[in-house]
Amino acid sequence: MAVLWLQFVASAVLILLAAHFLASSADTVAERTGLGRSFIGVVMLATATSLPELATGISSIAWLDAPDLAIGDAFGSNLFNLMIIGLADIYWQNGPVLNAVSRTSVMVGALGAGLIGLAALAIFIYSETDVTADWFLSPFTILLIVGFIAAMYLIYRHSQQIQESQDAEQSPDQPAAERRTPTLSRALLIYALSAAVVVAAAVWLADVGEQIAETMHWEESFVGTQFLAISTSLPEIGTSFAALRLNAPELAITNVLGSNVFNMGIVLFFDDVAFTDGAVWSAVSTVHVISGLIAVLMTMVVIVGIMTRPRQRIRGLWTPEGATLVGAYGGASALLYLLA
């Protein structure tokens, strides 16, 4: 058991170290390409940090025949990612962190909430009926992947409109200040290497976490939603706080919100593909519906927080939405433990 915990700590430290280089290289790509931190946060950071959920989900279904672990990991990661925003609110010293992000984050959050709600609806409907339960791919799964593709297009278009507006407001006589940054090719190389390290270490972490859970005799649905989800979400917390240290809150917030979009659109799609006994939604616990509903509510808190400016901190510590996000995660964890 001690060896397992040492492996768990070692892989977690490796993730956090690689996360700094992942965030800094993504920030450089955003600057060099002009694509903006919002789009890069959703596409580059969210994709890289969500690959562990994808690998864990597929392996849990294909090798362990444990769909509850896979679906619980995806839904639990959503909850943990949203809680990260509450922690970021405490860490960020320049006022409420949601004051420092653009309205693009509202779109990312809304699209993520829509996909989470759709996935939760799929589980609920399949718990009540077995219609299409024997199909290789559920209609809900197809809707999720189509929704993900549409979300990526909408986020790209919106971020480009904001970038064009900012470029138009900038005076041609006052060019942006130059700062020493790596070249685009070097940033992409650092990104690729860092992403590889993060993914490999996160898969190792998830595997060790699963062994710990089995040794501790924890319930499968609770393990997936809480312990395994925290393990695979360490890349998000590492890259988000690295982005904050780089003074890039937009990158940090769109990273976690974009990860939720990826979890629902890509991870759940491949989970259903890996599940060969019909629709994966019919083989999992309805407790994940509760996880989904809580994640939707937490996302709404983030959206309202971005839309209502300015805001103040409670006793200089965090904002009402930051406290709500952390509290909601704690409450969800306790509720899911009781229901598991």
Short mmCIF file of C-alpha atoms in Angstrom, two decimals:
data_model
loop_
_atom_site.label_atom_id
_atom_site.label_comp_id
_atom_site.label_asym_id
_atom_site.label_seq_id
_atom_site.Cartn_x
_atom_site.Cartn_y
_atom_site.Cartn_z
CA MET A 1 0.00 0.00 0.00
CA ALA A 2 2.84 2.38 0.83
CA VAL A 3 4.41 1.73 -2.58
CA LEU A 4 1.10 2.58 -4.27
CA TRP A 5 0.83 5.90 -2.44
CA LEU A 6 4.45 6.75 -3.31
CA GLN A 7 3.68 6.09 -6.98
CA PHE A 8 0.57 8.25 -6.68
CA VAL A 9 2.55 11.19 -5.27
CA ALA A 10 5.40 10.78 -7.78
CA SER A 11 3.05 10.82 -10.79
CA ALA A 12 1.14 13.80 -9.39
CA VAL A 13 4.36 15.81 -8.95
CA LEU A 14 5.42 14.93 -12.50
CA ILE A 15 2.10 16.21 -13.83
CA LEU A 16 2.33 19.49 -11.95
CA LEU A 17 5.87 20.12 -13.20
CA ALA A 18 5.00 19.39 -16.84
CA ALA A 19 1.83 21.49 -16.54
CA HIS A 20 3.89 24.69 -16.20
CA PHE A 21 5.60 24.12 -19.55
CA LEU A 22 2.29 23.10 -21.12
CA ALA A 23 0.63 26.36 -20.07
CA SER A 24 3.57 28.61 -21.02
CA SER A 25 3.90 27.03 -24.48
CA ALA A 26 0.15 27.35 -25.10
CA ASP A 27 0.33 31.01 -24.10
CA THR A 28 3.15 31.54 -26.61
CA VAL A 29 1.15 29.83 -29.36
CA ALA A 30 -1.82 32.09 -28.59
CA GLU A 31 0.40 35.16 -28.92
CA ARG A 32 2.35 34.05 -31.99
CA THR A 33 -0.66 32.83 -33.99
CA GLY A 34 -3.10 35.54 -32.96
CA LEU A 35 -5.76 32.91 -32.24
CA GLY A 36 -6.31 34.29 -28.74
CA ARG A 37 -6.06 32.76 -25.31
CA SER A 38 -9.72 31.74 -25.24
CA PHE A 39 -9.52 29.50 -28.30
CA ILE A 40 -6.09 28.11 -27.43
CA GLY A 41 -7.26 27.42 -23.87
CA VAL A 42 -10.21 25.41 -25.17
CA VAL A 43 -8.42 23.59 -27.98
CA MET A 44 -4.79 23.09 -26.95
CA LEU A 45 -4.87 23.07 -23.15
CA ALA A 46 -8.26 21.44 -22.68
CA THR A 47 -7.46 18.73 -25.21
CA ALA A 48 -4.10 17.89 -23.67
CA THR A 49 -5.35 17.91 -20.08
CA SER A 50 -8.46 15.84 -20.92
CA LEU A 51 -6.65 13.01 -22.69
CA PRO A 52 -6.16 11.15 -19.36
CA GLU A 53 -9.96 10.99 -18.96
CA LEU A 54 -10.16 9.57 -22.48
CA ALA A 55 -7.49 6.93 -21.85
CA THR A 56 -8.92 6.03 -18.44
CA GLY A 57 -12.47 5.77 -19.79
CA ILE A 58 -11.56 3.49 -22.69
CA SER A 59 -9.34 1.25 -20.55
CA SER A 60 -11.97 1.03 -17.80
CA ILE A 61 -14.53 -0.26 -20.32
CA ALA A 62 -12.37 -2.33 -22.69
CA TRP A 63 -10.09 -3.99 -20.13
CA LEU A 64 -11.89 -3.80 -16.78
CA ASP A 65 -15.51 -4.01 -17.97
CA ALA A 66 -16.29 -1.14 -15.59
CA PRO A 67 -18.44 1.44 -17.44
CA ASP A 68 -19.41 3.09 -14.15
CA LEU A 69 -15.75 3.96 -13.59
CA ALA A 70 -15.49 5.50 -17.06
CA ILE A 71 -18.68 7.57 -16.94
CA GLY A 72 -18.08 8.51 -13.31
CA ASP A 73 -14.60 9.73 -14.19
CA ALA A 74 -15.96 12.03 -16.91
CA PHE A 75 -18.77 13.47 -14.78
CA GLY A 76 -16.59 13.73 -11.69
CA SER A 77 -13.91 15.55 -13.67
CA ASN A 78 -16.52 18.13 -14.65
CA LEU A 79 -17.28 18.81 -10.99
CA PHE A 80 -13.62 19.01 -10.03
CA ASN A 81 -12.82 21.32 -12.97
CA LEU A 82 -15.52 23.76 -11.89
CA MET A 83 -14.21 23.65 -8.32
CA ILE A 84 -10.80 24.66 -9.71
CA ILE A 85 -12.34 27.99 -10.71
CA GLY A 86 -13.31 28.56 -7.06
CA LEU A 87 -9.73 27.80 -5.97
CA ALA A 88 -8.40 30.09 -8.71
CA ASP A 89 -10.57 32.85 -7.27
CA ILE A 90 -8.67 32.57 -3.99
CA TYR A 91 -5.27 32.34 -5.67
CA TRP A 92 -5.73 35.29 -8.08
CA GLN A 93 -4.59 38.45 -6.31
CA ASN A 94 -5.85 41.01 -8.82
CA GLY A 95 -9.50 40.97 -7.78
CA PRO A 96 -12.18 38.39 -8.64
CA VAL A 97 -10.71 36.08 -11.28
CA LEU A 98 -13.92 36.06 -13.36
CA ASN A 99 -13.55 39.83 -13.77
CA ALA A 100 -10.37 39.17 -15.75
CA VAL A 101 -11.85 36.94 -18.48
CA SER A 102 -13.75 37.77 -21.65
CA ARG A 103 -17.32 36.89 -22.58
CA THR A 104 -15.96 34.03 -24.70
CA SER A 105 -15.81 32.05 -21.47
CA VAL A 106 -19.57 32.50 -21.15
CA MET A 107 -20.04 30.76 -24.51
CA VAL A 108 -17.66 27.94 -23.55
CA GLY A 109 -19.45 27.46 -20.23
CA ALA A 110 -22.91 27.50 -21.83
CA LEU A 111 -21.90 24.94 -24.46
CA GLY A 112 -20.37 22.74 -21.78
CA ALA A 113 -23.51 22.96 -19.63
CA GLY A 114 -25.63 21.98 -22.64
CA LEU A 115 -23.51 18.89 -23.35
CA ILE A 116 -23.47 17.89 -19.66
CA GLY A 117 -27.24 18.20 -19.51
CA LEU A 118 -27.60 16.10 -22.67
CA ALA A 119 -25.38 13.34 -21.24
CA ALA A 120 -27.29 13.34 -17.95
CA LEU A 121 -30.56 13.13 -19.89
CA ALA A 122 -29.23 10.10 -21.79
CA ILE A 123 -28.53 8.24 -18.55
CA PHE A 124 -31.96 9.10 -17.16
CA ILE A 125 -33.84 8.04 -20.30
CA TYR A 126 -31.96 4.75 -20.62
CA SER A 127 -32.72 4.00 -16.97
CA GLU A 128 -36.42 4.21 -17.82
CA THR A 129 -36.49 2.46 -21.20
CA ASP A 130 -34.44 -0.02 -23.19
CA VAL A 131 -35.31 1.48 -26.60
CA THR A 132 -32.11 1.62 -28.73
CA ALA A 133 -30.20 0.17 -25.76
CA ASP A 134 -28.81 -2.55 -28.02
CA TRP A 135 -27.57 -0.13 -30.69
CA PHE A 136 -23.83 0.08 -31.21
CA LEU A 137 -24.02 3.88 -30.88
CA SER A 138 -26.79 5.65 -29.04
CA PRO A 139 -28.51 8.63 -30.73
CA PHE A 140 -27.44 10.64 -27.68
CA THR A 141 -23.81 9.75 -28.34
CA ILE A 142 -24.12 11.00 -31.91
CA LEU A 143 -25.72 14.22 -30.67
CA LEU A 144 -22.83 14.71 -28.21
CA ILE A 145 -20.11 14.42 -30.88
CA VAL A 146 -22.04 16.67 -33.29
CA GLY A 147 -22.55 19.15 -30.45
CA PHE A 148 -18.83 19.10 -29.68
CA ILE A 149 -17.89 19.86 -33.30
CA ALA A 150 -20.44 22.68 -33.43
CA ALA A 151 -19.12 24.04 -30.12
CA MET A 152 -15.55 24.16 -31.44
CA TYR A 153 -16.69 26.08 -34.52
CA LEU A 154 -18.73 28.58 -32.49
CA ILE A 155 -15.90 29.16 -30.02
CA TYR A 156 -13.44 29.71 -32.88
CA ARG A 157 -15.71 32.20 -34.64
CA HIS A 158 -16.43 34.11 -31.45
CA SER A 159 -12.79 34.31 -30.39
CA GLN A 160 -11.85 35.54 -33.89
CA GLN A 161 -14.46 38.28 -33.72
CA ILE A 162 -13.09 39.44 -30.38
CA GLN A 163 -9.52 39.35 -31.70
CA GLU A 164 -10.49 41.39 -34.77
CA SER A 165 -12.24 43.93 -32.57
CA GLN A 166 -9.16 44.27 -30.35
CA ASP A 167 -6.90 44.66 -33.39
CA ALA A 168 -9.15 47.40 -34.79
CA GLU A 169 -9.04 49.33 -31.50
CA GLN A 170 -5.23 49.22 -31.37
CA SER A 171 -3.62 52.31 -32.84
CA PRO A 172 -1.25 51.58 -35.76
CA ASP A 173 1.07 54.25 -34.38
CA GLN A 174 1.31 52.39 -31.09
CA PRO A 175 2.28 48.80 -31.85
CA ALA A 176 2.06 46.22 -29.09
CA ALA A 177 5.11 46.02 -26.88
CA GLU A 178 7.51 43.28 -27.90
CA ARG A 179 8.55 40.76 -25.32
CA ARG A 180 11.00 37.94 -25.60
CA THR A 181 9.09 34.72 -26.29
CA PRO A 182 10.09 31.44 -27.90
CA THR A 183 9.45 30.92 -31.59
CA LEU A 184 6.22 29.23 -32.65
CA SER A 185 7.99 26.02 -33.69
CA ARG A 186 9.81 25.80 -30.37
CA ALA A 187 6.58 26.49 -28.44
CA LEU A 188 4.79 23.73 -30.36
CA LEU A 189 7.63 21.30 -29.61
CA ILE A 190 7.54 22.15 -25.91
CA TYR A 191 3.75 21.78 -25.96
CA ALA A 192 3.95 18.33 -27.59
CA LEU A 193 6.60 17.05 -25.18
CA SER A 194 4.82 18.48 -22.12
CA ALA A 195 1.49 17.06 -23.26
CA ALA A 196 3.08 13.63 -23.70
CA VAL A 197 4.52 13.76 -20.18
CA VAL A 198 1.22 14.96 -18.70
CA VAL A 199 -0.81 12.26 -20.44
CA ALA A 200 1.62 9.44 -19.59
CA ALA A 201 1.89 10.51 -15.95
CA ALA A 202 -1.88 10.99 -15.65
CA VAL A 203 -2.60 7.52 -17.05
CA TRP A 204 -0.07 6.10 -14.59
CA LEU A 205 -1.74 8.12 -11.82
CA ALA A 206 -5.20 6.86 -12.75
CA ASP A 207 -3.98 3.27 -12.80
CA VAL A 208 -2.37 3.63 -9.38
CA GLY A 209 -5.49 5.38 -8.09
CA GLU A 210 -7.63 2.50 -9.27
CA GLN A 211 -5.38 0.00 -7.48
CA ILE A 212 -5.62 2.06 -4.29
CA ALA A 213 -9.41 2.16 -4.62
CA GLU A 214 -9.59 -1.61 -5.04
CA THR A 215 -7.34 -2.13 -2.03
CA MET A 216 -9.52 0.21 0.05
CA HIS A 217 -12.71 -1.55 -1.20
CA TRP A 218 -14.39 1.69 -2.29
CA GLU A 219 -17.61 1.62 -4.37
CA GLU A 220 -17.03 1.71 -8.14
CA SER A 221 -19.37 4.63 -8.92
CA PHE A 222 -17.96 6.74 -6.06
CA VAL A 223 -14.38 5.89 -7.04
CA GLY A 224 -15.01 7.00 -10.62
CA THR A 225 -16.78 10.21 -9.68
CA GLN A 226 -14.43 11.30 -6.92
CA PHE A 227 -11.05 9.61 -6.49
CA LEU A 228 -10.36 8.66 -10.10
CA ALA A 229 -11.77 11.98 -11.35
CA ILE A 230 -9.45 13.96 -9.08
CA SER A 231 -6.52 11.89 -10.31
CA THR A 232 -7.23 12.53 -13.99
CA SER A 233 -8.05 16.21 -13.35
CA LEU A 234 -4.65 17.05 -11.87
CA PRO A 235 -3.44 18.23 -15.32
CA GLU A 236 -6.26 20.82 -15.34
CA ILE A 237 -5.36 22.17 -11.93
CA GLY A 238 -1.66 22.20 -12.79
CA THR A 239 -2.07 24.02 -16.11
CA SER A 240 -4.70 26.43 -14.77
CA PHE A 241 -2.55 27.63 -11.89
CA ALA A 242 0.48 27.77 -14.17
CA ALA A 243 -1.57 30.02 -16.48
CA LEU A 244 -2.49 32.25 -13.55
CA ARG A 245 1.19 32.60 -12.65
CA LEU A 246 1.76 33.69 -16.27
CA ASN A 247 -0.90 36.38 -15.77
CA ALA A 248 -3.20 34.58 -18.22
CA PRO A 249 -6.52 34.05 -16.38
CA GLU A 250 -8.36 33.70 -19.71
CA LEU A 251 -6.21 30.67 -20.51
CA ALA A 252 -6.88 29.19 -17.07
CA ILE A 253 -10.67 29.54 -17.10
CA THR A 254 -11.22 28.44 -20.70
CA ASN A 255 -8.96 25.47 -20.00
CA VAL A 256 -11.24 24.05 -17.31
CA LEU A 257 -14.49 24.99 -19.06
CA GLY A 258 -13.16 23.60 -22.33
CA SER A 259 -12.15 20.38 -20.58
CA ASN A 260 -15.79 19.85 -19.64
CA VAL A 261 -16.79 20.29 -23.29
CA PHE A 262 -14.13 17.73 -24.28
CA ASN A 263 -15.20 15.30 -21.52
CA MET A 264 -18.80 15.28 -22.71
CA GLY A 265 -18.24 15.47 -26.46
CA ILE A 266 -15.16 13.33 -27.04
CA VAL A 267 -14.57 11.21 -23.93
CA LEU A 268 -18.17 9.97 -23.65
CA PHE A 269 -18.32 9.36 -27.41
CA PHE A 270 -15.33 7.01 -27.30
CA ASP A 271 -16.59 5.45 -24.07
CA ASP A 272 -19.73 4.41 -25.92
CA VAL A 273 -17.66 3.18 -28.87
CA ALA A 274 -15.54 1.07 -26.51
CA PHE A 275 -18.64 -0.42 -24.87
CA THR A 276 -19.58 -3.25 -27.24
CA ASP A 277 -22.70 -4.51 -25.41
CA GLY A 278 -24.99 -1.75 -26.67
CA ALA A 279 -25.39 1.81 -25.40
CA VAL A 280 -23.12 2.56 -22.46
CA TRP A 281 -25.84 4.75 -20.93
CA SER A 282 -27.94 1.68 -20.10
CA ALA A 283 -25.12 0.06 -18.11
CA VAL A 284 -24.29 2.81 -15.61
CA SER A 285 -25.71 4.07 -12.33
CA THR A 286 -28.28 6.89 -12.30
CA VAL A 287 -26.18 8.58 -9.61
CA HIS A 288 -24.29 10.21 -12.49
CA VAL A 289 -27.46 12.14 -13.36
CA ILE A 290 -27.06 13.95 -10.04
CA SER A 291 -23.40 14.67 -10.84
CA GLY A 292 -24.48 16.12 -14.18
CA LEU A 293 -27.19 18.33 -12.71
CA ILE A 294 -24.85 19.70 -10.06
CA ALA A 295 -22.21 20.40 -12.73
CA VAL A 296 -24.78 22.31 -14.81
CA LEU A 297 -25.74 24.41 -11.79
CA MET A 298 -22.09 25.10 -10.98
CA THR A 299 -21.51 26.17 -14.60
CA MET A 300 -24.43 28.58 -14.32
CA VAL A 301 -22.75 30.09 -11.26
CA VAL A 302 -19.61 30.70 -13.35
CA ILE A 303 -21.60 32.25 -16.20
CA VAL A 304 -23.49 34.59 -13.86
CA GLY A 305 -20.19 35.50 -12.22
CA ILE A 306 -18.68 36.55 -15.55
CA MET A 307 -21.78 38.46 -16.66
CA THR A 308 -22.25 40.45 -13.43
CA ARG A 309 -19.34 42.86 -13.02
CA PRO A 310 -17.84 44.31 -10.92
CA ARG A 311 -17.92 42.05 -7.89
CA GLN A 312 -16.19 42.10 -4.54
CA ARG A 313 -14.47 39.46 -2.46
CA ILE A 314 -15.93 38.21 0.80
CA ARG A 315 -13.60 39.55 3.50
CA GLY A 316 -10.85 39.79 0.89
CA LEU A 317 -10.72 36.02 0.38
CA TRP A 318 -13.04 35.05 -2.48
CA THR A 319 -16.23 36.07 -4.23
CA PRO A 320 -19.71 34.59 -3.59
CA GLU A 321 -19.43 32.48 -6.75
CA GLY A 322 -15.99 31.21 -5.72
CA ALA A 323 -17.31 30.15 -2.32
CA THR A 324 -20.37 28.60 -3.98
CA LEU A 325 -18.25 26.51 -6.37
CA VAL A 326 -16.03 25.10 -3.64
CA GLY A 327 -19.01 24.52 -1.34
CA ALA A 328 -21.02 22.84 -4.11
CA TYR A 329 -18.16 20.47 -4.85
CA GLY A 330 -17.89 19.53 -1.18
CA GLY A 331 -21.64 19.02 -0.94
CA ALA A 332 -21.71 16.97 -4.14
CA SER A 333 -18.91 14.75 -2.86
CA ALA A 334 -20.74 14.05 0.39
CA LEU A 335 -24.04 13.39 -1.42
CA LEU A 336 -22.48 11.05 -3.97
CA TYR A 337 -20.70 9.14 -1.21
CA LEU A 338 -24.01 8.61 0.61
CA LEU A 339 -25.79 7.52 -2.58
CA ALA A 340 -23.01 5.23 -3.85
#
